[in-house]
CSV table of C-alpha atoms in Angstrom, one decimal:
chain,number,residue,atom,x,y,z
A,1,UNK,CA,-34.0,-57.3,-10.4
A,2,UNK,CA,-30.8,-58.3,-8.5
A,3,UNK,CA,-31.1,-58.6,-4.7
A,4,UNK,CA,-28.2,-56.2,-4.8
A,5,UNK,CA,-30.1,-53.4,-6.5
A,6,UNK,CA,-33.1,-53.9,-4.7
A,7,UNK,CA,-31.0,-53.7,-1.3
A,8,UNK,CA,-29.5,-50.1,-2.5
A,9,UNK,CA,-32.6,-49.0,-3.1
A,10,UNK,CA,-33.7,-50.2,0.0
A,11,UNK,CA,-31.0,-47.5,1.4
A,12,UNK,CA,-31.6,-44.9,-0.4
A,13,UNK,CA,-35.2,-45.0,0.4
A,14,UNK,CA,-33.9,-45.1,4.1
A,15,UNK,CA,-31.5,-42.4,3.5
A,16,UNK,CA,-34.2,-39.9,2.1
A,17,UNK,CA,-36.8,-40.9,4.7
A,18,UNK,CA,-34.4,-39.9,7.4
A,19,UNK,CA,-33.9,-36.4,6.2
A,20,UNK,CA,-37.5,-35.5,7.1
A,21,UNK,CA,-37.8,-37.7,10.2
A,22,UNK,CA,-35.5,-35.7,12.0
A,23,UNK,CA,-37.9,-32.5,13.1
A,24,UNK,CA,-40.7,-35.2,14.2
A,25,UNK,CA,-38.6,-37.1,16.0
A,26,UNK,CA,-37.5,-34.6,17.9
A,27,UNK,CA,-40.8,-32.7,18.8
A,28,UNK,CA,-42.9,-36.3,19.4
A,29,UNK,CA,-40.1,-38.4,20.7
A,30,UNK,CA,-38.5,-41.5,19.2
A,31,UNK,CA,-41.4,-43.5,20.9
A,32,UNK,CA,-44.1,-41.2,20.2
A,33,UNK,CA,-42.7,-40.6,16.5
A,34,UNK,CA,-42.3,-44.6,16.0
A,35,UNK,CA,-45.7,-45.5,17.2
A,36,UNK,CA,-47.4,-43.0,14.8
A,37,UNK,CA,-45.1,-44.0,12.3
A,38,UNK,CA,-45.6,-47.8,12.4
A,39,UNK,CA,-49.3,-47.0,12.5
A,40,UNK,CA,-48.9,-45.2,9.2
A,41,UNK,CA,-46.7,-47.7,7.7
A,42,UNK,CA,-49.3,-50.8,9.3
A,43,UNK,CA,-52.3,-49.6,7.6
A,44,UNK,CA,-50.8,-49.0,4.4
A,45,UNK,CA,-48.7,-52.3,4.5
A,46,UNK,CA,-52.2,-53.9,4.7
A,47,UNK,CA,-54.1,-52.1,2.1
A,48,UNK,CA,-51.2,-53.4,-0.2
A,49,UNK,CA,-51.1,-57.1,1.0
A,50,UNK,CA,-55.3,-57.5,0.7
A,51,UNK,CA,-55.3,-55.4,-2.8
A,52,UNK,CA,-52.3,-57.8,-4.7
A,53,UNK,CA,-53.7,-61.1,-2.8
A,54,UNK,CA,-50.5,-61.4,-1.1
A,55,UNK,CA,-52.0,-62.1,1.9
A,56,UNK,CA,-53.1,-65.5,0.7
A,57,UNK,CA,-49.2,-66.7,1.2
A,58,UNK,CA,-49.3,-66.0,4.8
A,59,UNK,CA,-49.6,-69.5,6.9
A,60,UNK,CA,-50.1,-70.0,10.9
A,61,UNK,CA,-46.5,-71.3,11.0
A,62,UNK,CA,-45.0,-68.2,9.9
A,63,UNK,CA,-46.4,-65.7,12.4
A,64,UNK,CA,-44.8,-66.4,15.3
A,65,UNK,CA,-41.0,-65.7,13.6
A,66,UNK,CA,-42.4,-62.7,11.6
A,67,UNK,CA,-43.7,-61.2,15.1
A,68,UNK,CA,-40.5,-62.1,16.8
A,69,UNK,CA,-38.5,-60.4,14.0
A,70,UNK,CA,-41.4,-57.5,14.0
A,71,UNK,CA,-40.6,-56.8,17.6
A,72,UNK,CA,-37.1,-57.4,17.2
A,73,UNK,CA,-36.2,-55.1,14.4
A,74,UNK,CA,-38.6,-52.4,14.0
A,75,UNK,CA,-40.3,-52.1,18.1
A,76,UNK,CA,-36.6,-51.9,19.6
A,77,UNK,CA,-34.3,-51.4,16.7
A,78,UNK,CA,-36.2,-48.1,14.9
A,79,UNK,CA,-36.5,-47.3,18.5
A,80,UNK,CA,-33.2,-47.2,19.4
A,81,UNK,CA,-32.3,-45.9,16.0
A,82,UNK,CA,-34.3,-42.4,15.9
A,83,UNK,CA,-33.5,-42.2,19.9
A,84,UNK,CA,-29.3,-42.4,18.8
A,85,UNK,CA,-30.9,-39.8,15.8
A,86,UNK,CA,-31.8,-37.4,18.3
A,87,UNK,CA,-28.8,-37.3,20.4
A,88,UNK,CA,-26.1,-37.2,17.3
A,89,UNK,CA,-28.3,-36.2,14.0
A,90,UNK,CA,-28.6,-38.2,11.2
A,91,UNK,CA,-25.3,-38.6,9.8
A,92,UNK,CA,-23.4,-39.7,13.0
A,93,UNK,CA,-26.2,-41.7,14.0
A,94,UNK,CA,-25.9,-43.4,10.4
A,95,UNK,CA,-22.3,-44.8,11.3
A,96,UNK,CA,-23.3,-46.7,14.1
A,97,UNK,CA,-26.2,-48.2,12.3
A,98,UNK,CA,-23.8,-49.0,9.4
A,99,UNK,CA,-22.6,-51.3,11.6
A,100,UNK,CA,-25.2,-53.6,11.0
A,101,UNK,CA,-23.7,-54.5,8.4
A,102,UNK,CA,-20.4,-56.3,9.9
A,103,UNK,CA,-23.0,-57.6,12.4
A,104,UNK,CA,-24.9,-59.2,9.6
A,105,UNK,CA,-22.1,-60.7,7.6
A,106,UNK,CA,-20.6,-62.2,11.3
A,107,UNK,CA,-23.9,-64.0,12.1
A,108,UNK,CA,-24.8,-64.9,8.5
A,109,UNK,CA,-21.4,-67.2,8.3
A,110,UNK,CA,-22.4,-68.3,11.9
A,111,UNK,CA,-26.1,-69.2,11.6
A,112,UNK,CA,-26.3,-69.7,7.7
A,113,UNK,CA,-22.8,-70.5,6.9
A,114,UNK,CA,-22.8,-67.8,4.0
A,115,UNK,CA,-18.5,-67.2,3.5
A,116,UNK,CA,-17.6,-64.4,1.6
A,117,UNK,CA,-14.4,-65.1,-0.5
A,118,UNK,CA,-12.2,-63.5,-3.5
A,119,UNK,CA,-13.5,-60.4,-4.9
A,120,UNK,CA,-17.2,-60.4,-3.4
A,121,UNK,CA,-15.1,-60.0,0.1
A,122,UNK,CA,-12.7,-57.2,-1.4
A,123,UNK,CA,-15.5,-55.5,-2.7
A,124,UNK,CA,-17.3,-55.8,0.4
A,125,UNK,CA,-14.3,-54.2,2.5
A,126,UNK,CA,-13.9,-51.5,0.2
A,127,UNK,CA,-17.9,-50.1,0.1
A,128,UNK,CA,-17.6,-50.7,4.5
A,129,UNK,CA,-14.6,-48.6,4.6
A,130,UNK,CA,-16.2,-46.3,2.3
A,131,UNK,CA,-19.3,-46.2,4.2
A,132,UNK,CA,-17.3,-45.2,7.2
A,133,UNK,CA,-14.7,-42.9,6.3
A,134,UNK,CA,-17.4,-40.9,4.5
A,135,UNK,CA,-19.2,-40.4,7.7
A,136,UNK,CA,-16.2,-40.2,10.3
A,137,UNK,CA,-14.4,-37.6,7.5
A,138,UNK,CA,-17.6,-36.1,5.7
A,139,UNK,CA,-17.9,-33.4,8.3
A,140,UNK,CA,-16.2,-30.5,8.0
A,141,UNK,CA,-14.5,-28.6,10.8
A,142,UNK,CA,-16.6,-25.3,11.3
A,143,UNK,CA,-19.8,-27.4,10.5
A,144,UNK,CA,-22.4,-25.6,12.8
A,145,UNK,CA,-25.6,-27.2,12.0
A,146,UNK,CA,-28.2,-28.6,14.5
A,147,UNK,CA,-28.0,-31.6,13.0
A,148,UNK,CA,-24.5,-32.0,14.3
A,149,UNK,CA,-24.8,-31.2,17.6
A,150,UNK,CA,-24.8,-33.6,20.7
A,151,UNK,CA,-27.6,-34.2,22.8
A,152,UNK,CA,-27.3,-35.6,26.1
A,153,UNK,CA,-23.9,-37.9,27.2
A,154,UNK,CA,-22.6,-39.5,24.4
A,155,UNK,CA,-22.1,-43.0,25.4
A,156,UNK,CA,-25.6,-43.8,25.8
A,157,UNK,CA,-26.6,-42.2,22.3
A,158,UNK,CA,-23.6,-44.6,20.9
A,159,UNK,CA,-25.2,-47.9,23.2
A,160,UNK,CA,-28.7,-46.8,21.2
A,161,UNK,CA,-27.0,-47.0,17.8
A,162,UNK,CA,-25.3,-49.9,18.2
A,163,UNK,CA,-28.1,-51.4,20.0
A,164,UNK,CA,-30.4,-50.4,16.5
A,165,UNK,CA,-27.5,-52.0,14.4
A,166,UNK,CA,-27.9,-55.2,16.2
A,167,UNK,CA,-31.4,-55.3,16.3
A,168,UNK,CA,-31.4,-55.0,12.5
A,169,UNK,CA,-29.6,-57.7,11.9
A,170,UNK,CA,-30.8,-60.5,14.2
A,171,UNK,CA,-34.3,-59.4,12.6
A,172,UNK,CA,-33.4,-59.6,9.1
A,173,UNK,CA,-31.4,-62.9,9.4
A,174,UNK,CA,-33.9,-64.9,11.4
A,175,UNK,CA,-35.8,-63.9,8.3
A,176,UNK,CA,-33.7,-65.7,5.5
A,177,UNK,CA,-34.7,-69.5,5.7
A,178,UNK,CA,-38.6,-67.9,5.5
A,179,UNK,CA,-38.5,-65.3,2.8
A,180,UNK,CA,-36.5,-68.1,0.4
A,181,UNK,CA,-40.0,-69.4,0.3
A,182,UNK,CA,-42.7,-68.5,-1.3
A,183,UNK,CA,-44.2,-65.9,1.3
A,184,UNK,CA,-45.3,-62.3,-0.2
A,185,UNK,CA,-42.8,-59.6,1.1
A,186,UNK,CA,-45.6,-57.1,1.4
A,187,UNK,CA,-47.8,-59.4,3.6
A,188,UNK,CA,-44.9,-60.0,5.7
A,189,UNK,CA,-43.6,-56.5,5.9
A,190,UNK,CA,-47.4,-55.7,7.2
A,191,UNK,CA,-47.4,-58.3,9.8
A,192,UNK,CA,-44.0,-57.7,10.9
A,193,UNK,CA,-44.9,-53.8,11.6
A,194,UNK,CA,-48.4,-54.4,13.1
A,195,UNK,CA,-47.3,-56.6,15.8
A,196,UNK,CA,-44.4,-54.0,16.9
A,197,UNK,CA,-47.4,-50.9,16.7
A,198,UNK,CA,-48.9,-54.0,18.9
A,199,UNK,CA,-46.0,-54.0,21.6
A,200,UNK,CA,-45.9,-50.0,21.0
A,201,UNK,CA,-49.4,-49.7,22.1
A,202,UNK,CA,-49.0,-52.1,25.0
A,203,UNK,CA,-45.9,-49.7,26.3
A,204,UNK,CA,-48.3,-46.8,25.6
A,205,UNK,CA,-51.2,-48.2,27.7
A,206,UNK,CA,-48.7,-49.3,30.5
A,207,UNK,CA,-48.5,-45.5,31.2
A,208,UNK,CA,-44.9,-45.4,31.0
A,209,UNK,CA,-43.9,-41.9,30.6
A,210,UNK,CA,-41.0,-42.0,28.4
A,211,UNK,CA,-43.9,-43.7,25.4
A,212,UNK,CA,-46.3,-40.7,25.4
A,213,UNK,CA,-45.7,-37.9,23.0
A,214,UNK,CA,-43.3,-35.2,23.5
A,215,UNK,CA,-45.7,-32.8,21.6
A,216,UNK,CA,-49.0,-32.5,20.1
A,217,UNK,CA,-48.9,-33.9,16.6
A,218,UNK,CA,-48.9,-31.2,13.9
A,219,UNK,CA,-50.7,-32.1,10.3
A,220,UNK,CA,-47.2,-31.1,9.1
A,221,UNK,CA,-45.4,-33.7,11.4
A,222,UNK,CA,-47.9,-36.4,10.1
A,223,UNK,CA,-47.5,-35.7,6.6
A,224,UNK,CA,-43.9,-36.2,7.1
A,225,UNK,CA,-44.1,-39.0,9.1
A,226,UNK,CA,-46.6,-40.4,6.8
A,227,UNK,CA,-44.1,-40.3,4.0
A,228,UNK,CA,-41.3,-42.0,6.0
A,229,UNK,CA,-43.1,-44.6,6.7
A,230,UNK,CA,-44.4,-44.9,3.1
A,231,UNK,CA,-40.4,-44.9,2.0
A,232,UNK,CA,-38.4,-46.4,4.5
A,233,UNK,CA,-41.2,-48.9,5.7
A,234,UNK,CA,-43.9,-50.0,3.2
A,235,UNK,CA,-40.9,-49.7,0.4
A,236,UNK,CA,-37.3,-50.1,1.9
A,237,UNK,CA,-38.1,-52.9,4.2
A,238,UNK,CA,-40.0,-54.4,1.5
A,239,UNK,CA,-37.6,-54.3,-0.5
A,240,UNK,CA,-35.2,-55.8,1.8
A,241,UNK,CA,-37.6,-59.0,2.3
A,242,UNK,CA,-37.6,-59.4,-1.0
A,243,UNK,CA,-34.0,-59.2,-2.2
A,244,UNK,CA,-33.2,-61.8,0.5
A,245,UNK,CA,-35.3,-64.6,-1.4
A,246,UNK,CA,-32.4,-64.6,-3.9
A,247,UNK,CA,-29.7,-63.0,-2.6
A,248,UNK,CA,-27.2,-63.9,-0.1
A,249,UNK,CA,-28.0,-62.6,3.6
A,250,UNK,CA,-24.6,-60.7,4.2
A,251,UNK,CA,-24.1,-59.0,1.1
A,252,UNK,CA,-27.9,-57.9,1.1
A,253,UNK,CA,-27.2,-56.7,4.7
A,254,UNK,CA,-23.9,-55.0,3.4
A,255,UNK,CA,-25.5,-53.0,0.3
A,256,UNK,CA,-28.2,-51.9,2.7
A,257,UNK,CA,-26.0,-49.9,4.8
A,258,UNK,CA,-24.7,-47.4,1.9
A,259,UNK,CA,-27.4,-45.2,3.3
A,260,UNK,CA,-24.9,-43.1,4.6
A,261,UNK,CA,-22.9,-42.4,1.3
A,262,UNK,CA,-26.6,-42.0,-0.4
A,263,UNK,CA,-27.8,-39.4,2.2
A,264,UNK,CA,-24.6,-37.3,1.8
A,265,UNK,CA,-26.0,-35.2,-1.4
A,266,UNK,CA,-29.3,-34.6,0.6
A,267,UNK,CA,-26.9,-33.1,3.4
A,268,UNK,CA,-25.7,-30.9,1.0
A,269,UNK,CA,-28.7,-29.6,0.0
A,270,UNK,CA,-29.9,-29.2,3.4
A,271,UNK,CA,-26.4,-28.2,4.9
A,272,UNK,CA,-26.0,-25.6,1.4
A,273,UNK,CA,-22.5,-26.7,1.6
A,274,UNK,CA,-20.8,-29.3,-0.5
A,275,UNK,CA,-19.4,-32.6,1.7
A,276,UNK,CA,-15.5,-32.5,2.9
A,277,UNK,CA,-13.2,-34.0,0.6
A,278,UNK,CA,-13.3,-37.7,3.1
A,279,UNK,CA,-17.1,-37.8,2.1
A,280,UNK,CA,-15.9,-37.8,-1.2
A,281,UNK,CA,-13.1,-40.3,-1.2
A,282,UNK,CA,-15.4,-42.5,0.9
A,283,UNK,CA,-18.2,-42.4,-1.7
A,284,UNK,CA,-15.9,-43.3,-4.6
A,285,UNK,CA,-14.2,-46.4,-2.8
A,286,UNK,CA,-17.9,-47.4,-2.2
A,287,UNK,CA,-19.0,-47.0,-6.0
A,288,UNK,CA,-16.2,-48.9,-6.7
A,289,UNK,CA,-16.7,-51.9,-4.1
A,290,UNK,CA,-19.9,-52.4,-5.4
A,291,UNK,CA,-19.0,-52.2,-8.9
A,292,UNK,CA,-16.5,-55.1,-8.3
A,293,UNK,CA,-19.5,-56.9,-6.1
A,294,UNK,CA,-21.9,-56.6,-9.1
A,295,UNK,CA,-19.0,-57.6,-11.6
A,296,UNK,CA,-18.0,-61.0,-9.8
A,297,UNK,CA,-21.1,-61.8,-8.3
């Protein structure tokens, strides 16, 4: 399979994880919610690695850059990420973290010296500025959900996105030189999340407020995070390892953030109201950047 498929499915697994991670997150906390969910997503990770042998590809030399990219990318960035989710919802929280993206395809030409050129870089403008004006314009006017309303002062749920976006990126490019080996993505995927349920424990036991629960945990809430973490986790960030073996680090990156224009259909469903006509116009220029992408590429 291309890396570029594999990378959009990585969104949309993202995408549809999101749209039952929102209620959790907001009665447990972003810590509380992440800690549960990286437990979730740790164990089952494992059971994965040790029942396909992939464990076996795992060498000393490796852990201390999957642990580093562990804490980096799922301890503070899915932090910061469902934090900036409860403030601004998912679909304002997904612009900032689109941004990932740009941030990926900067460092990639700066630590890696990946260049995109000619149509790959024209298709990659057009499914960005697709991702964006379909969020910044997908809204309509009068939309009253509680998905769309602000929580707290702005700025700092914007510093929380961007800070996720970032976070994202530094951890999956430090990745890049590794994965293009021969190194299971599942067995790395499972170290990777138990070393940040590792430093989410440590905060826990610390006594910091802020990293205990903002509710009692529901069977309903962990069935739901249970199945995020199964999809965006143990399958999307799998995914993501895996694509980068082949595929270049800022296109991967740049297909990945399409979660936006993926989760817009779900709003619908959810919302019971069809997107604004932007959402629609950003969509199609991002179906047709990636059809040039996939076409030249």
């Amino acid at each position: 399979m291309r890396p570029e498929i594999m990378a959009l499915l990585a969104a949309t697994c993202w995408a549809t994880a999101s749209t039952f991670s929102v209620g959790p997150t907001q009665r447990l906390g972003a810590i509380g919610f992440s800690r549960l969910r990286m437990a979730f997503a740790s164990v089952l990770l494992w059971v994965l690695a040790l029942a396909s042998g992939g464990w076996h590809t795992l060498q000393a030399a490796s852990m201390g850059l999957l642990a580093l990219s562990g804490v980096i990318g799922i301890f503070v960035g899915d932090t910061a990420l469902f934090a900036c989710m409860n403030r601004l919802g998912p679909r304002r929280s997904g612009v900032l973290f689109a941004c990932h993206a740009l941030f990926s395809a900067l460092l990639a030409w700066v630590w890696l010296g990946e260049v995109l050129w000619g149509w790959a870089l024209l298709g990659s403008a057009m499914l960005m500025g697709g991702v964006m004006i379909a969020i910044l314009w997908g809204k309509r006017s009068n939309e009253a959900h509680l998905w769309e309303q602000t929580r707290g002062p702005l700025a700092v749920a914007v510093g929380l996105g961007l800070l996720a976006a970032l976070c994202q990126s530094l951890a999956t490019l430090m990745l890049k030189p590794l994965m293009t080996t021969d190194i299971d993505p599942i067995a790395a995927s499972a170290v990777r999340t138990t070393l940040a349920f590792v430093a989410h424990g440590a905060l826990w036991a610390s006594g910091w407020k802020p990293a205990r629960s903002g509710g009692p945990i529901t069977l309903r809430d962990a069935g739901l995070v249970f199945l995020g973490a199964a999809l965006a986790m143990a399958l999307g960030m799998t995914l993501i390892l895996r694509a980068l073996h082949d595929g270049q680090a800022g296109i991967v990156a740049i297909f990945s953030s399409v979660s936006p224009i993926v989760i817009l259909p779900l709003l619908w469903l959810i919302y019971r109201r069809r997107p604004a006509v932007g959402a629609w116009i950003g969509a199609s220029l991002a179906i047709a950047g990636t059809a040039l992408i996939l076409g030249h590429t």
